[in-house]
Amino acid sequence: MFSSTCYWLKSPCGWLITLGTVFCSLQSHALQKETIHFETIMGYEELPNLAVNAIQQDQYGSIWVGTNDGLVCYNGNNYKVYKYSSTDPNSIASKRITALGESPDGTLWISTFDGLSRFNRETQDFTSYVLQDENGVSLTAGGNVMEFDAAGN
């Protein structure tokens, strides 16, 4: 079963020494420190609110950050803030962003506390889908997760 060069594995003591060596080797590897560098790309000035609820990187490399007071897009050079406006039908559905997702076709979808918005990259505005009762009260509470099937639904 064992070759003559591995005779020490036949004894329990040999196995303990082998396991001990492997364990110490793994532990010393785990203790090695790797240097991880972080770069700040957004701070107090760029964010409309410090409560960040969602982060999404789109297929173009832009970072989208959803907060309690709007949406921020960082394209690697510039920031653009999108906020809800009750007088602008092309603004985002609500100021409170709860989730972000990108469908397979590249469409950015934004879940808000009051509805769902679709970002139009060409016009840089939103189409919003808001469900309300007869009194104008929102029937949505904003989902925290956004998923798409293979067809992009």
mmCIF file of N, CA, C and O in Angstrom, residues 25-89:
data_model
loop_
_atom_site.group_PDB
_atom_site.id
_atom_site.type_symbol
_atom_site.label_atom_id
_atom_site.label_comp_id
_atom_site.label_asym_id
_atom_site.label_seq_id
_atom_site.Cartn_x
_atom_site.Cartn_y
_atom_site.Cartn_z
ATOM 1 N N SER A 25 1.882 24.887 8.603
ATOM 2 C CA SER A 25 2.147 25.537 7.322
ATOM 3 C C SER A 25 0.955 26.392 6.895
ATOM 4 O O SER A 25 1.112 27.525 6.441
ATOM 5 N N LEU A 26 -0.275 25.836 7.026
ATOM 6 C CA LEU A 26 -1.468 26.585 6.664
ATOM 7 C C LEU A 26 -1.654 27.801 7.561
ATOM 8 O O LEU A 26 -2.037 28.873 7.116
ATOM 9 N N GLN A 27 -1.368 27.616 8.862
ATOM 10 C CA GLN A 27 -1.548 28.718 9.789
ATOM 11 C C GLN A 27 -0.542 29.836 9.516
ATOM 12 O O GLN A 27 -0.884 31.007 9.545
ATOM 13 N N SER A 28 0.693 29.491 9.213
ATOM 14 C CA SER A 28 1.671 30.534 8.940
ATOM 15 C C SER A 28 1.328 31.258 7.631
ATOM 16 O O SER A 28 1.534 32.453 7.499
ATOM 17 N N HIS A 29 0.765 30.520 6.671
ATOM 18 C CA HIS A 29 0.337 31.167 5.423
ATOM 19 C C HIS A 29 -0.811 32.140 5.687
ATOM 20 O O HIS A 29 -0.861 33.226 5.132
ATOM 21 N N ALA A 30 -1.732 31.732 6.572
ATOM 22 C CA ALA A 30 -2.879 32.588 6.889
ATOM 23 C C ALA A 30 -2.449 33.838 7.644
ATOM 24 O O ALA A 30 -3.109 34.869 7.566
ATOM 25 N N LEU A 31 -1.337 33.759 8.370
ATOM 26 C CA LEU A 31 -0.877 34.902 9.146
ATOM 27 C C LEU A 31 -0.084 35.900 8.305
ATOM 28 O O LEU A 31 0.176 37.008 8.749
ATOM 29 N N GLN A 32 0.317 35.509 7.110
ATOM 30 C CA GLN A 32 1.033 36.439 6.251
ATOM 31 C C GLN A 32 0.094 37.575 5.868
ATOM 32 O O GLN A 32 -1.039 37.349 5.469
ATOM 33 N N LYS A 33 0.575 38.770 6.002
ATOM 34 C CA LYS A 33 -0.264 39.935 5.727
ATOM 35 C C LYS A 33 -0.119 40.344 4.276
ATOM 36 O O LYS A 33 0.979 40.435 3.749
ATOM 37 N N GLU A 34 -1.256 40.585 3.652
ATOM 38 C CA GLU A 34 -1.262 41.131 2.318
ATOM 39 C C GLU A 34 -1.665 42.597 2.430
ATOM 40 O O GLU A 34 -2.530 42.954 3.206
ATOM 41 N N THR A 35 -1.024 43.413 1.665
ATOM 42 C CA THR A 35 -1.343 44.832 1.680
ATOM 43 C C THR A 35 -2.464 45.102 0.683
ATOM 44 O O THR A 35 -2.351 44.765 -0.487
ATOM 45 N N ILE A 36 -3.546 45.649 1.187
ATOM 46 C CA ILE A 36 -4.680 46.010 0.350
ATOM 47 C C ILE A 36 -4.809 47.528 0.388
ATOM 48 O O ILE A 36 -4.839 48.133 1.450
ATOM 49 N N HIS A 37 -4.855 48.123 -0.774
ATOM 50 C CA HIS A 37 -4.953 49.579 -0.862
ATOM 51 C C HIS A 37 -6.365 49.966 -1.289
ATOM 52 O O HIS A 37 -6.919 49.385 -2.205
ATOM 53 N N PHE A 38 -6.913 50.956 -0.610
ATOM 54 C CA PHE A 38 -8.217 51.499 -0.953
ATOM 55 C C PHE A 38 -8.040 52.949 -1.368
ATOM 56 O O PHE A 38 -7.216 53.663 -0.818
ATOM 57 N N GLU A 39 -8.827 53.362 -2.327
ATOM 58 C CA GLU A 39 -8.803 54.740 -2.775
ATOM 59 C C GLU A 39 -10.193 55.320 -2.590
ATOM 60 O O GLU A 39 -11.182 54.731 -3.007
ATOM 61 N N THR A 40 -10.278 56.461 -1.956
ATOM 62 C CA THR A 40 -11.558 57.124 -1.747
ATOM 63 C C THR A 40 -12.003 57.777 -3.050
ATOM 64 O O THR A 40 -11.253 58.561 -3.635
ATOM 65 N N ILE A 41 -13.202 57.409 -3.497
ATOM 66 C CA ILE A 41 -13.716 58.014 -4.720
ATOM 67 C C ILE A 41 -14.921 58.909 -4.447
ATOM 68 O O ILE A 41 -15.278 59.708 -5.287
ATOM 69 N N MET A 42 -15.534 58.758 -3.296
ATOM 70 C CA MET A 42 -16.673 59.604 -2.934
ATOM 71 C C MET A 42 -16.565 59.987 -1.474
ATOM 72 O O MET A 42 -16.162 59.187 -0.639
ATOM 73 N N GLY A 43 -16.970 61.187 -1.189
ATOM 74 C CA GLY A 43 -16.967 61.653 0.184
ATOM 75 C C GLY A 43 -18.210 62.453 0.478
ATOM 76 O O GLY A 43 -19.215 62.359 -0.228
ATOM 77 N N TYR A 44 -18.120 63.265 1.502
ATOM 78 C CA TYR A 44 -19.267 64.067 1.923
ATOM 79 C C TYR A 44 -19.775 64.997 0.825
ATOM 80 O O TYR A 44 -20.957 65.221 0.696
ATOM 81 N N GLU A 45 -18.865 65.520 0.034
ATOM 82 C CA GLU A 45 -19.252 66.499 -0.981
ATOM 83 C C GLU A 45 -20.041 65.867 -2.127
ATOM 84 O O GLU A 45 -20.897 66.498 -2.723
ATOM 85 N N GLU A 46 -19.724 64.616 -2.481
ATOM 86 C CA GLU A 46 -20.337 63.984 -3.640
ATOM 87 C C GLU A 46 -21.664 63.292 -3.338
ATOM 88 O O GLU A 46 -22.515 63.169 -4.210
ATOM 89 N N LEU A 47 -21.820 62.820 -2.131
ATOM 90 C CA LEU A 47 -23.027 62.075 -1.777
ATOM 91 C C LEU A 47 -24.122 63.000 -1.266
ATOM 92 O O LEU A 47 -23.876 63.831 -0.393
ATOM 93 N N PRO A 48 -25.346 62.851 -1.773
ATOM 94 C CA PRO A 48 -26.441 63.685 -1.274
ATOM 95 C C PRO A 48 -26.875 63.294 0.139
ATOM 96 O O PRO A 48 -27.522 64.073 0.826
ATOM 97 N N ASN A 49 -26.516 62.081 0.556
ATOM 98 C CA ASN A 49 -26.870 61.583 1.875
ATOM 99 C C ASN A 49 -25.855 60.511 2.225
ATOM 100 O O ASN A 49 -25.442 59.738 1.364
ATOM 101 N N LEU A 50 -25.463 60.414 3.477
ATOM 102 C CA LEU A 50 -24.436 59.441 3.869
ATOM 103 C C LEU A 50 -24.992 58.041 4.101
ATOM 104 O O LEU A 50 -24.225 57.106 4.303
ATOM 105 N N ALA A 51 -26.319 57.885 4.057
ATOM 106 C CA ALA A 51 -26.920 56.561 4.196
ATOM 107 C C ALA A 51 -26.939 55.901 2.814
ATOM 108 O O ALA A 51 -27.803 56.175 1.993
ATOM 109 N N VAL A 52 -25.962 55.048 2.559
ATOM 110 C CA VAL A 52 -25.853 54.351 1.280
ATOM 111 C C VAL A 52 -26.611 53.040 1.383
ATOM 112 O O VAL A 52 -26.334 52.207 2.240
ATOM 113 N N ASN A 53 -27.599 52.860 0.503
ATOM 114 C CA ASN A 53 -28.439 51.668 0.527
ATOM 115 C C ASN A 53 -28.109 50.668 -0.573
ATOM 116 O O ASN A 53 -28.445 49.496 -0.464
ATOM 117 N N ALA A 54 -27.480 51.123 -1.651
ATOM 118 C CA ALA A 54 -27.202 50.231 -2.775
ATOM 119 C C ALA A 54 -26.015 50.750 -3.577
ATOM 120 O O ALA A 54 -25.827 51.955 -3.703
ATOM 121 N N ILE A 55 -25.222 49.810 -4.106
ATOM 122 C CA ILE A 55 -24.095 50.139 -4.975
ATOM 123 C C ILE A 55 -24.135 49.181 -6.153
ATOM 124 O O ILE A 55 -24.342 47.980 -5.981
ATOM 125 N N GLN A 56 -23.924 49.707 -7.358
ATOM 126 C CA GLN A 56 -23.947 48.882 -8.571
ATOM 127 C C GLN A 56 -22.899 49.408 -9.536
ATOM 128 O O GLN A 56 -22.831 50.613 -9.772
ATOM 129 N N GLN A 57 -22.090 48.512 -10.098
ATOM 130 C CA GLN A 57 -21.206 48.903 -11.186
ATOM 131 C C GLN A 57 -21.833 48.408 -12.474
ATOM 132 O O GLN A 57 -22.142 47.222 -12.614
ATOM 133 N N ASP A 58 -22.029 49.306 -13.438
ATOM 134 C CA ASP A 58 -22.676 48.908 -14.686
ATOM 135 C C ASP A 58 -21.656 48.372 -15.692
ATOM 136 O O ASP A 58 -20.444 48.391 -15.442
ATOM 137 N N GLN A 59 -22.141 47.920 -16.819
ATOM 138 C CA GLN A 59 -21.267 47.308 -17.821
ATOM 139 C C GLN A 59 -20.313 48.306 -18.471
ATOM 140 O O GLN A 59 -19.362 47.913 -19.146
ATOM 141 N N TYR A 60 -20.519 49.583 -18.248
ATOM 142 C CA TYR A 60 -19.638 50.614 -18.785
ATOM 143 C C TYR A 60 -18.570 51.037 -17.781
ATOM 144 O O TYR A 60 -17.744 51.890 -18.073
ATOM 145 N N GLY A 61 -18.634 50.468 -16.578
ATOM 146 C CA GLY A 61 -17.650 50.765 -15.541
ATOM 147 C C GLY A 61 -18.059 51.846 -14.569
ATOM 148 O O GLY A 61 -17.345 52.117 -13.607
ATOM 149 N N SER A 62 -19.199 52.482 -14.788
ATOM 150 C CA SER A 62 -19.658 53.521 -13.861
ATOM 151 C C SER A 62 -20.140 52.894 -12.560
ATOM 152 O O SER A 62 -20.710 51.810 -12.556
ATOM 153 N N ILE A 63 -19.911 53.608 -11.469
ATOM 154 C CA ILE A 63 -20.366 53.184 -10.149
ATOM 155 C C ILE A 63 -21.604 54.000 -9.804
ATOM 156 O O ILE A 63 -21.578 55.236 -9.828
ATOM 157 N N TRP A 64 -22.691 53.304 -9.490
ATOM 158 C CA TRP A 64 -23.948 53.941 -9.103
ATOM 159 C C TRP A 64 -24.143 53.712 -7.614
ATOM 160 O O TRP A 64 -23.999 52.591 -7.123
ATOM 161 N N VAL A 65 -24.479 54.780 -6.893
ATOM 162 C CA VAL A 65 -24.672 54.698 -5.441
ATOM 163 C C VAL A 65 -26.049 55.254 -5.111
ATOM 164 O O VAL A 65 -26.350 56.414 -5.422
ATOM 165 N N GLY A 66 -26.880 54.416 -4.485
ATOM 166 C CA GLY A 66 -28.211 54.833 -4.070
ATOM 167 C C GLY A 66 -28.217 55.202 -2.602
ATOM 168 O O GLY A 66 -27.746 54.439 -1.761
ATOM 169 N N THR A 67 -28.745 56.375 -2.295
ATOM 170 C CA THR A 67 -28.780 56.858 -0.910
ATOM 171 C C THR A 67 -30.230 57.148 -0.490
ATOM 172 O O THR A 67 -31.160 56.916 -1.258
ATOM 173 N N ASN A 68 -30.388 57.678 0.683
ATOM 174 C CA ASN A 68 -31.711 58.081 1.167
ATOM 175 C C ASN A 68 -32.162 59.417 0.582
ATOM 176 O O ASN A 68 -33.250 59.882 0.875
ATOM 177 N N ASP A 69 -31.298 60.043 -0.219
ATOM 178 C CA ASP A 69 -31.673 61.322 -0.810
ATOM 179 C C ASP A 69 -31.216 61.430 -2.262
ATOM 180 O O ASP A 69 -30.788 62.479 -2.730
ATOM 181 N N GLY A 70 -31.278 60.324 -2.995
ATOM 182 C CA GLY A 70 -30.958 60.384 -4.411
ATOM 183 C C GLY A 70 -29.951 59.344 -4.863
ATOM 184 O O GLY A 70 -29.542 58.466 -4.108
ATOM 185 N N LEU A 71 -29.559 59.487 -6.113
ATOM 186 C CA LEU A 71 -28.692 58.543 -6.797
ATOM 187 C C LEU A 71 -27.469 59.277 -7.330
ATOM 188 O O LEU A 71 -27.590 60.383 -7.858
ATOM 189 N N VAL A 72 -26.294 58.671 -7.177
ATOM 190 C CA VAL A 72 -25.054 59.270 -7.667
ATOM 191 C C VAL A 72 -24.431 58.328 -8.685
ATOM 192 O O VAL A 72 -24.370 57.115 -8.461
ATOM 193 N N CYS A 73 -23.953 58.879 -9.789
ATOM 194 C CA CYS A 73 -23.210 58.110 -10.780
ATOM 195 C C CYS A 73 -21.789 58.665 -10.843
ATOM 196 O O CYS A 73 -21.590 59.867 -11.021
ATOM 197 N N TYR A 74 -20.803 57.769 -10.688
ATOM 198 C CA TYR A 74 -19.395 58.149 -10.819
ATOM 199 C C TYR A 74 -18.823 57.384 -12.001
ATOM 200 O O TYR A 74 -18.794 56.160 -12.005
ATOM 201 N N ASN A 75 -18.394 58.092 -13.038
ATOM 202 C CA ASN A 75 -17.908 57.442 -14.259
ATOM 203 C C ASN A 75 -16.388 57.296 -14.308
ATOM 204 O O ASN A 75 -15.828 56.944 -15.333
ATOM 205 N N GLY A 76 -15.715 57.547 -13.219
ATOM 206 C CA GLY A 76 -14.262 57.457 -13.169
ATOM 207 C C GLY A 76 -13.608 58.824 -13.170
ATOM 208 O O GLY A 76 -12.460 58.974 -12.776
ATOM 209 N N ASN A 77 -14.353 59.839 -13.611
ATOM 210 C CA ASN A 77 -13.842 61.211 -13.645
ATOM 211 C C ASN A 77 -14.783 62.206 -12.969
ATOM 212 O O ASN A 77 -14.342 63.114 -12.296
ATOM 213 N N ASN A 78 -16.084 62.027 -13.207
ATOM 214 C CA ASN A 78 -17.069 62.996 -12.733
ATOM 215 C C ASN A 78 -18.197 62.313 -11.971
ATOM 216 O O ASN A 78 -18.468 61.132 -12.169
ATOM 217 N N TYR A 79 -18.871 63.127 -11.164
ATOM 218 C CA TYR A 79 -20.037 62.682 -10.417
ATOM 219 C C TYR A 79 -21.271 63.372 -10.975
ATOM 220 O O TYR A 79 -21.215 64.533 -11.345
ATOM 221 N N LYS A 80 -22.362 62.636 -11.000
ATOM 222 C CA LYS A 80 -23.636 63.258 -11.356
ATOM 223 C C LYS A 80 -24.658 62.776 -10.337
ATOM 224 O O LYS A 80 -24.775 61.584 -10.074
ATOM 225 N N VAL A 81 -25.395 63.710 -9.771
ATOM 226 C CA VAL A 81 -26.401 63.391 -8.759
ATOM 227 C C VAL A 81 -27.775 63.508 -9.396
ATOM 228 O O VAL A 81 -28.083 64.500 -10.070
ATOM 229 N N TYR A 82 -28.595 62.488 -9.186
ATOM 230 C CA TYR A 82 -29.978 62.483 -9.666
ATOM 231 C C TYR A 82 -30.875 62.496 -8.440
ATOM 232 O O TYR A 82 -30.747 61.650 -7.567
ATOM 233 N N LYS A 83 -31.789 63.461 -8.409
ATOM 234 C CA LYS A 83 -32.701 63.580 -7.269
ATOM 235 C C LYS A 83 -34.146 63.564 -7.734
ATOM 236 O O LYS A 83 -34.455 63.949 -8.861
ATOM 237 N N TYR A 84 -35.010 63.179 -6.829
ATOM 238 C CA TYR A 84 -36.443 63.187 -7.078
ATOM 239 C C TYR A 84 -36.947 64.624 -7.098
ATOM 240 O O TYR A 84 -36.537 65.460 -6.296
ATOM 241 N N SER A 85 -37.849 64.890 -8.039
ATOM 242 C CA SER A 85 -38.515 66.195 -8.098
ATOM 243 C C SER A 85 -39.993 65.953 -8.382
ATOM 244 O O SER A 85 -40.341 65.325 -9.384
ATOM 245 N N SER A 86 -40.843 66.460 -7.517
ATOM 246 C CA SER A 86 -42.285 66.273 -7.698
ATOM 247 C C SER A 86 -42.801 67.017 -8.932
ATOM 248 O O SER A 86 -43.871 66.700 -9.448
ATOM 249 N N THR A 87 -42.045 67.980 -9.425
ATOM 250 C CA THR A 87 -42.476 68.753 -10.599
ATOM 251 C C THR A 87 -41.887 68.232 -11.914
ATOM 252 O O THR A 87 -42.239 68.725 -12.974
ATOM 253 N N ASP A 88 -41.007 67.248 -11.845
ATOM 254 C CA ASP A 88 -40.376 66.712 -13.045
ATOM 255 C C ASP A 88 -40.803 65.257 -13.249
ATOM 256 O O ASP A 88 -40.363 64.374 -12.517
ATOM 257 N N PRO A 89 -41.648 64.979 -14.244
ATOM 258 C CA PRO A 89 -42.110 63.609 -14.469
ATOM 259 C C PRO A 89 -41.000 62.662 -14.935
ATOM 260 O O PRO A 89 -41.164 61.443 -14.887
#
